[in-house]
Tab-separated table of C-alpha atoms in Angstrom:
chain	number	residue	atom	x	y	z
L	1	MET	CA	-0.647	-130.804	60.933
L	2	GLN	CA	-2.650	-127.514	61.114
L	3	ASP	CA	0.433	-125.605	60.051
L	4	ASP	CA	0.577	-127.659	57.040
L	5	ALA	CA	-2.903	-126.880	56.012
L	6	ILE	CA	-2.577	-123.205	57.105
L	7	GLU	CA	0.432	-122.796	54.605
L	8	ALA	CA	-1.511	-124.956	51.947
L	9	VAL	CA	-4.503	-122.537	51.971
L	10	ARG	CA	-2.310	-119.460	51.900
L	11	LEU	CA	-0.404	-120.935	49.028
L	12	PHE	CA	-3.582	-121.537	47.070
L	13	ASN	CA	-4.655	-117.963	47.723
L	14	ARG	CA	-1.696	-116.728	46.321
L	15	PHE	CA	-1.653	-118.782	43.400
L	16	TYR	CA	-5.257	-118.249	42.551
L	17	THR	CA	-5.400	-114.508	43.105
L	18	ARG	CA	-2.486	-114.138	40.815
L	19	ARG	CA	-3.924	-116.502	38.264
L	20	VAL	CA	-7.285	-114.755	38.001
L	21	GLY	CA	-5.773	-111.103	38.284
L	22	ALA	CA	-7.724	-110.373	41.288
L	23	LEU	CA	-5.293	-107.579	42.260
L	24	ASN	CA	-5.583	-105.676	38.907
L	25	ALA	CA	-7.225	-102.379	38.985
L	26	ARG	CA	-9.129	-103.399	35.600
L	27	PHE	CA	-10.555	-106.864	36.408
L	28	LEU	CA	-10.145	-108.983	32.962
L	29	GLY	CA	-9.541	-105.767	31.200
L	30	THR	CA	-13.027	-104.246	32.141
L	31	ASP	CA	-13.879	-101.149	33.777
L	32	ALA	CA	-14.500	-102.716	37.326
L	33	THR	CA	-12.285	-104.079	39.923
L	34	LEU	CA	-12.841	-107.579	41.346
L	35	PRO	CA	-14.887	-106.277	44.329
L	36	GLU	CA	-16.961	-104.239	41.957
L	37	ALA	CA	-17.495	-107.350	39.704
L	38	ARG	CA	-18.730	-109.260	42.823
L	39	VAL	CA	-21.136	-106.545	43.781
L	40	LEU	CA	-22.439	-106.459	40.264
L	41	PHE	CA	-22.738	-110.200	40.499
L	42	GLU	CA	-25.033	-110.036	43.566
L	43	VAL	CA	-27.210	-107.040	42.193
L	44	ALA	CA	-27.594	-109.096	38.895
L	45	ASN	CA	-28.622	-112.263	40.484
L	46	GLY	CA	-30.653	-110.979	43.395
L	47	GLU	CA	-33.998	-110.079	43.586
L	48	ARG	CA	-34.002	-106.219	43.801
L	49	PRO	CA	-31.568	-106.410	46.909
L	50	VAL	CA	-30.970	-103.607	49.244
L	51	ALA	CA	-27.644	-102.455	50.542
L	52	ALA	CA	-28.147	-104.329	53.633
L	53	ASP	CA	-28.684	-107.581	51.714
L	54	LEU	CA	-25.433	-107.021	49.541
L	55	GLN	CA	-23.358	-106.336	52.512
L	56	LYS	CA	-24.533	-109.558	54.297
L	57	ALA	CA	-23.945	-111.679	51.236
L	58	LEU	CA	-20.489	-110.376	50.491
L	59	ASP	CA	-19.360	-109.584	54.150
L	60	MET	CA	-18.260	-106.166	52.879
L	61	ASP	CA	-17.300	-102.999	54.657
L	62	ALA	CA	-20.480	-100.731	54.875
L	63	GLY	CA	-18.593	-97.824	53.729
L	64	GLN	CA	-16.888	-99.582	50.862
L	65	LEU	CA	-20.394	-101.004	49.781
L	66	SER	CA	-21.788	-97.470	49.786
L	67	ARG	CA	-18.956	-95.809	47.883
L	68	THR	CA	-19.070	-98.908	45.231
L	69	LEU	CA	-22.826	-98.189	44.622
L	70	ALA	CA	-22.276	-94.475	44.304
L	71	ARG	CA	-19.665	-95.282	41.679
L	72	PHE	CA	-22.380	-97.352	39.939
L	73	ALA	CA	-25.027	-94.876	40.084
L	74	ALA	CA	-22.685	-92.111	38.713
L	75	ARG	CA	-21.809	-94.629	35.949
L	76	GLY	CA	-25.461	-95.353	35.047
L	77	TRP	CA	-25.201	-99.079	35.979
L	78	ILE	CA	-27.879	-99.114	38.795
L	79	GLU	CA	-30.946	-97.571	39.847
L	80	ARG	CA	-32.472	-97.391	43.190
L	81	ALA	CA	-36.218	-97.362	43.937
L	82	THR	CA	-37.790	-96.023	47.043
L	83	GLY	CA	-38.586	-98.559	49.809
L	84	GLU	CA	-42.281	-99.398	50.133
L	85	THR	CA	-42.341	-99.302	53.956
L	86	ASP	CA	-38.650	-97.803	54.758
L	87	ALA	CA	-37.342	-95.092	52.604
L	88	ARG	CA	-33.735	-96.170	53.825
L	89	ARG	CA	-34.186	-99.754	52.209
L	90	ARG	CA	-34.106	-98.973	48.663
L	91	PRO	CA	-34.187	-101.727	46.247
L	92	ILE	CA	-31.286	-101.835	43.915
L	93	ALA	CA	-31.547	-103.075	40.071
L	94	LEU	CA	-29.189	-103.068	37.129
L	95	THR	CA	-29.978	-100.697	34.391
L	96	THR	CA	-29.747	-101.720	30.711
L	97	ALA	CA	-26.146	-100.207	30.749
L	98	GLY	CA	-25.538	-101.948	33.848
L	99	ARG	CA	-26.625	-105.481	32.399
L	100	ALA	CA	-24.527	-104.976	29.477
L	101	VAL	CA	-21.426	-104.651	31.527
L	102	PHE	CA	-22.315	-107.455	33.898
L	103	ASP	CA	-22.947	-109.675	30.875
L	104	HIS	CA	-19.543	-108.615	29.507
L	105	ILE	CA	-17.648	-109.258	32.775
L	106	ASN	CA	-19.604	-112.516	33.169
L	107	GLN	CA	-18.770	-113.921	29.790
L	108	ARG	CA	-15.145	-112.982	30.125
L	109	GLN	CA	-14.915	-115.004	33.476
L	110	ARG	CA	-16.586	-117.969	31.986
L	111	ASP	CA	-14.396	-117.677	28.984
L	112	GLU	CA	-11.063	-117.400	31.234
L	113	VAL	CA	-12.053	-120.300	33.490
L	114	ALA	CA	-12.918	-122.180	30.327
L	115	ALA	CA	-9.374	-121.521	28.902
L	116	MET	CA	-7.882	-122.597	32.425
L	117	LEU	CA	-9.631	-125.934	32.380
L	118	ALA	CA	-9.277	-126.762	28.534
L	119	PRO	CA	-5.909	-128.682	29.129
L	120	LEU	CA	-7.543	-130.990	31.682
L	121	ASP	CA	-9.411	-134.201	30.499
L	122	ALA	CA	-12.870	-135.036	31.984
L	123	MET	CA	-11.391	-136.886	34.962
L	124	GLN	CA	-9.228	-134.082	35.856
L	125	GLN	CA	-12.047	-131.572	35.587
L	126	GLY	CA	-14.112	-133.908	37.955
L	127	ASP	CA	-11.236	-133.857	40.396
L	128	ILE	CA	-11.401	-129.966	40.385
L	129	VAL	CA	-15.125	-129.958	40.956
L	130	SER	CA	-14.834	-132.292	43.769
L	131	ALA	CA	-11.926	-130.707	45.510
L	132	LEU	CA	-13.254	-127.212	45.326
L	133	GLY	CA	-16.710	-128.460	46.554
L	134	THR	CA	-15.145	-130.249	49.440
L	135	ALA	CA	-13.122	-127.062	50.338
L	136	ARG	CA	-16.074	-124.996	50.468
L	137	ALA	CA	-18.103	-127.743	52.606
L	138	LEU	CA	-15.111	-128.321	55.120
L	139	LEU	CA	-14.698	-124.422	55.426
L	140	GLY	CA	-18.221	-123.946	56.368
L	141	GLU	CA	-20.269	-122.743	53.298
L	142	ALA	CA	-23.899	-123.003	54.042
L	143	PRO	CA	-25.245	-126.314	52.275
L	144	THR	CA	-27.630	-126.111	49.231
L	145	PRO	CA	-31.075	-127.108	50.009
L	146	ASN	CA	-31.059	-130.094	47.490
L	147	SER	CA	-28.827	-133.297	46.999
L	148	LEU	CA	-28.556	-135.705	44.276
L	149	ILE	CA	-29.075	-139.371	44.555
L	150	ARG	CA	-28.028	-141.304	41.724
L	151	PRO	CA	-26.864	-144.871	40.499
L	152	PHE	CA	-22.982	-145.506	41.016
L	153	HIS	CA	-20.410	-144.603	38.252
L	154	ALA	CA	-17.026	-146.298	37.554
L	155	GLY	CA	-14.484	-145.891	40.361
L	156	GLU	CA	-16.995	-144.535	42.959
L	157	VAL	CA	-17.564	-147.731	44.954
L	158	ALA	CA	-14.025	-148.060	45.699
L	159	ARG	CA	-13.551	-144.419	46.372
L	160	MET	CA	-16.359	-144.235	48.819
L	161	ALA	CA	-15.338	-147.590	50.670
L	162	ALA	CA	-11.907	-145.801	51.066
L	163	ARG	CA	-13.545	-142.826	52.494
L	164	GLN	CA	-15.630	-145.015	54.738
L	165	ALA	CA	-12.791	-147.030	56.140
L	166	VAL	CA	-10.875	-143.850	56.997
L	167	PHE	CA	-14.153	-142.404	58.714
L	168	TYR	CA	-14.345	-145.351	61.009
L	169	ARG	CA	-10.638	-145.498	61.952
L	170	ASP	CA	-10.738	-141.664	62.795
L	171	HIS	CA	-14.105	-141.615	64.667
L	172	TYR	CA	-14.249	-145.261	66.221
L	173	GLY	CA	-10.696	-146.390	66.068
L	174	TRP	CA	-11.799	-149.472	64.041
L	175	GLY	CA	-8.571	-150.991	62.575
L	176	ARG	CA	-7.624	-153.039	59.502
L	177	GLY	CA	-10.371	-155.646	60.242
L	178	LEU	CA	-12.966	-153.151	59.388
L	179	GLU	CA	-11.166	-152.005	56.270
L	180	ILE	CA	-10.954	-155.647	55.104
L	181	ASN	CA	-14.674	-155.985	55.673
L	182	ILE	CA	-15.576	-152.842	53.642
L	183	MET	CA	-13.251	-153.738	50.772
L	184	GLN	CA	-14.279	-157.231	50.503
L	185	ALA	CA	-18.213	-156.201	50.554
L	186	SER	CA	-17.424	-153.667	47.699
L	187	THR	CA	-15.225	-156.069	45.613
L	188	GLN	CA	-17.803	-158.645	45.780
L	189	PHE	CA	-20.529	-156.297	44.931
L	190	LEU	CA	-18.779	-155.258	41.859
L	191	ALA	CA	-17.624	-158.689	40.913
L	192	HIS	CA	-21.112	-160.603	41.274
L	193	PHE	CA	-23.201	-157.428	40.107
L	194	LYS	CA	-26.438	-158.515	38.731
L	195	GLU	CA	-28.412	-156.160	36.648
L	196	GLY	CA	-31.900	-155.448	37.868
L	197	ARG	CA	-31.177	-157.355	41.199
L	198	ASP	CA	-28.125	-155.407	42.687
L	199	GLN	CA	-27.738	-151.701	42.785
L	200	GLY	CA	-25.727	-149.063	44.258
L	201	TRP	CA	-26.463	-145.321	44.823
L	202	ILE	CA	-24.260	-142.390	45.394
L	203	ALA	CA	-25.257	-138.946	47.202
L	204	GLU	CA	-23.816	-135.947	45.504
L	205	VAL	CA	-23.644	-132.537	46.931
L	206	ASN	CA	-22.104	-129.640	44.739
L	207	GLY	CA	-20.545	-132.163	42.623
L	208	VAL	CA	-18.956	-133.951	45.502
L	209	LEU	CA	-19.376	-137.416	46.427
L	210	ALA	CA	-21.313	-137.204	49.862
L	211	GLY	CA	-22.509	-140.772	50.584
L	212	GLN	CA	-23.177	-144.291	49.282
L	213	VAL	CA	-25.323	-147.279	49.834
L	214	LEU	CA	-25.133	-150.717	48.266
L	215	LEU	CA	-27.941	-153.347	47.599
L	216	THR	CA	-27.219	-156.948	46.871
L	217	ASP	CA	-29.277	-160.105	46.068
L	218	GLU	CA	-28.873	-162.557	49.014
L	219	GLY	CA	-31.073	-165.215	47.150
L	220	LYS	CA	-34.442	-167.024	48.404
L	221	GLY	CA	-36.371	-163.698	48.048
L	222	GLY	CA	-34.030	-161.771	50.160
L	223	CYS	CA	-31.557	-158.799	49.665
L	224	ARG	CA	-29.125	-157.088	51.616
L	225	LEU	CA	-28.427	-153.311	52.323
L	226	ARG	CA	-24.627	-152.607	52.671
L	227	LEU	CA	-22.147	-149.946	53.369
L	228	LEU	CA	-24.615	-147.082	54.045
L	229	TYR	CA	-22.163	-144.083	54.652
L	230	VAL	CA	-22.491	-140.172	54.617
L	231	GLU	CA	-19.742	-137.976	54.654
L	232	ALA	CA	-19.430	-135.924	57.917
L	233	THR	CA	-19.907	-132.388	56.106
L	234	ALA	CA	-23.178	-133.709	54.544
L	235	ARG	CA	-24.663	-135.068	57.553
L	236	GLY	CA	-28.050	-133.732	58.899
L	237	ARG	CA	-29.431	-133.105	55.528
L	238	GLY	CA	-31.280	-136.482	55.166
L	239	ILE	CA	-29.116	-137.866	52.764
L	240	GLY	CA	-28.760	-141.155	54.767
L	241	ASP	CA	-32.737	-141.277	54.836
L	242	ALA	CA	-32.705	-140.857	50.995
L	243	LEU	CA	-30.268	-143.505	50.368
L	244	VAL	CA	-32.003	-146.019	52.326
L	245	ALA	CA	-35.326	-144.911	50.739
L	246	ALA	CA	-33.660	-145.714	47.535
L	247	CYS	CA	-32.663	-149.155	48.456
L	248	ILE	CA	-36.281	-149.927	49.612
L	249	GLY	CA	-37.990	-148.603	46.577
L	250	PHE	CA	-35.745	-150.725	44.296
L	251	ALA	CA	-36.116	-153.706	46.470
L	252	ARG	CA	-39.961	-153.424	46.260
L	253	ASP	CA	-39.852	-153.035	42.456
L	254	ALA	CA	-37.496	-155.944	42.069
L	255	GLY	CA	-39.854	-158.011	44.129
L	256	TYR	CA	-37.725	-158.916	47.012
L	257	ALA	CA	-39.633	-160.254	50.171
L	258	GLN	CA	-37.361	-158.941	52.879
L	259	MET	CA	-34.127	-156.876	53.351
L	260	THR	CA	-31.379	-157.545	55.794
L	261	LEU	CA	-28.584	-155.429	57.090
L	262	TRP	CA	-25.706	-155.565	59.684
L	263	THR	CA	-24.693	-152.759	61.634
L	264	HIS	CA	-23.417	-151.709	64.991
L	265	ALA	CA	-24.993	-150.446	68.158
L	266	VAL	CA	-22.806	-147.576	68.555
L	267	LEU	CA	-24.011	-145.986	65.080
L	268	THR	CA	-27.066	-144.460	66.661
L	269	SER	CA	-27.873	-142.111	63.520
L	270	ALA	CA	-27.958	-145.132	61.091
L	271	ARG	CA	-29.977	-147.053	63.447
L	272	ARG	CA	-32.477	-144.425	63.955
L	273	ILE	CA	-32.835	-144.167	60.064
L	274	TYR	CA	-33.274	-147.899	59.878
L	275	ALA	CA	-35.866	-147.979	62.581
L	276	ALA	CA	-37.904	-145.132	60.793
L	277	HIS	CA	-38.058	-147.073	57.759
L	278	GLY	CA	-39.572	-149.905	59.644
L	279	PHE	CA	-36.619	-152.184	60.036
L	280	GLU	CA	-36.624	-154.425	63.281
L	281	LEU	CA	-33.683	-155.406	65.312
L	282	VAL	CA	-33.588	-159.376	65.021
L	283	GLU	CA	-30.117	-160.227	66.385
L	284	SER	CA	-27.041	-158.688	68.331
L	285	ALA	CA	-23.656	-160.208	69.183
L	286	TRP	CA	-20.370	-158.960	70.284
L	287	HIS	CA	-17.241	-159.331	68.309
L	288	ASP	CA	-13.546	-158.041	68.177
L	289	ASP	CA	-12.915	-158.174	64.559
L	290	PHE	CA	-12.251	-154.480	64.430
L	291	GLY	CA	-9.587	-154.500	66.941
L	292	GLU	CA	-11.857	-154.016	70.069
L	293	PRO	CA	-14.988	-155.417	71.418
L	294	VAL	CA	-18.068	-154.019	69.547
L	295	GLU	CA	-21.658	-154.705	69.534
L	296	SER	CA	-23.203	-155.915	66.291
L	297	GLU	CA	-26.705	-155.950	65.090
L	298	THR	CA	-28.692	-157.713	62.465
L	299	TRP	CA	-31.784	-155.944	61.360
L	300	ARG	CA	-34.542	-157.053	58.851
L	301	LEU	CA	-37.490	-155.357	56.977
L	302	LYS	CA	-40.296	-157.274	55.523
L	303	LEU	CA	-41.094	-155.967	52.061
């Protein structure tokens, strides 16, 4: 399996470097190479960075970066001030000429990507955003500080249900019984959805679906939190907590008196979230519906 992944990554690298002309001496027909365009981007979008900042951001050889900055200075693209506390740390900024070069390259890149995406419909473009975001997350890109929690869109409940079934199979060995349980809960949510009484929320990180939770009307003043799930690559960022908070806020606004949920004792991270929001464990029982004995729990929150 790893050999297939290695070959897929290398194949994509070859495809994309050829597609964007990364090996051309004149990137996008400009007077800069691709590495030079990347350095220009960091200078343009940084707050007067010093060379060490650029080297860290780009993971670039110090000698190559020094030569690149020297070429920029010779072309009149950058200016370097004297460091306030250390003369060796000289802040770098674009000159008017450098800004014009950067703006030209930046617009050319946007135009090239726009032309690349133009044949794709909205769903296909969404697939590109999701796939690239997922690739960055899986390969270790540092997460952005903020995540988006929003109501679900068409197709997302089913997609997240499928992801959840795969996750529990891979991490806990739970089989078809768990998948049936998830799919039935998702289908019932969609089939019997009542505006203002039911709701589902999606967590999104960098355009990628990262989690989900559903809330359903159980009658007699009660509601149920269902299918809380956060992708492995998005954990540790407070997404699960935010999804539960969205459920509780909606339930209180809708006038529910209490909220119930069903979970399992092995799901320790989820249990900590529930306890932190005031849920109390009211019942536990063992079952083997998922292929092996597991302890289930019912938790309740008075609203």
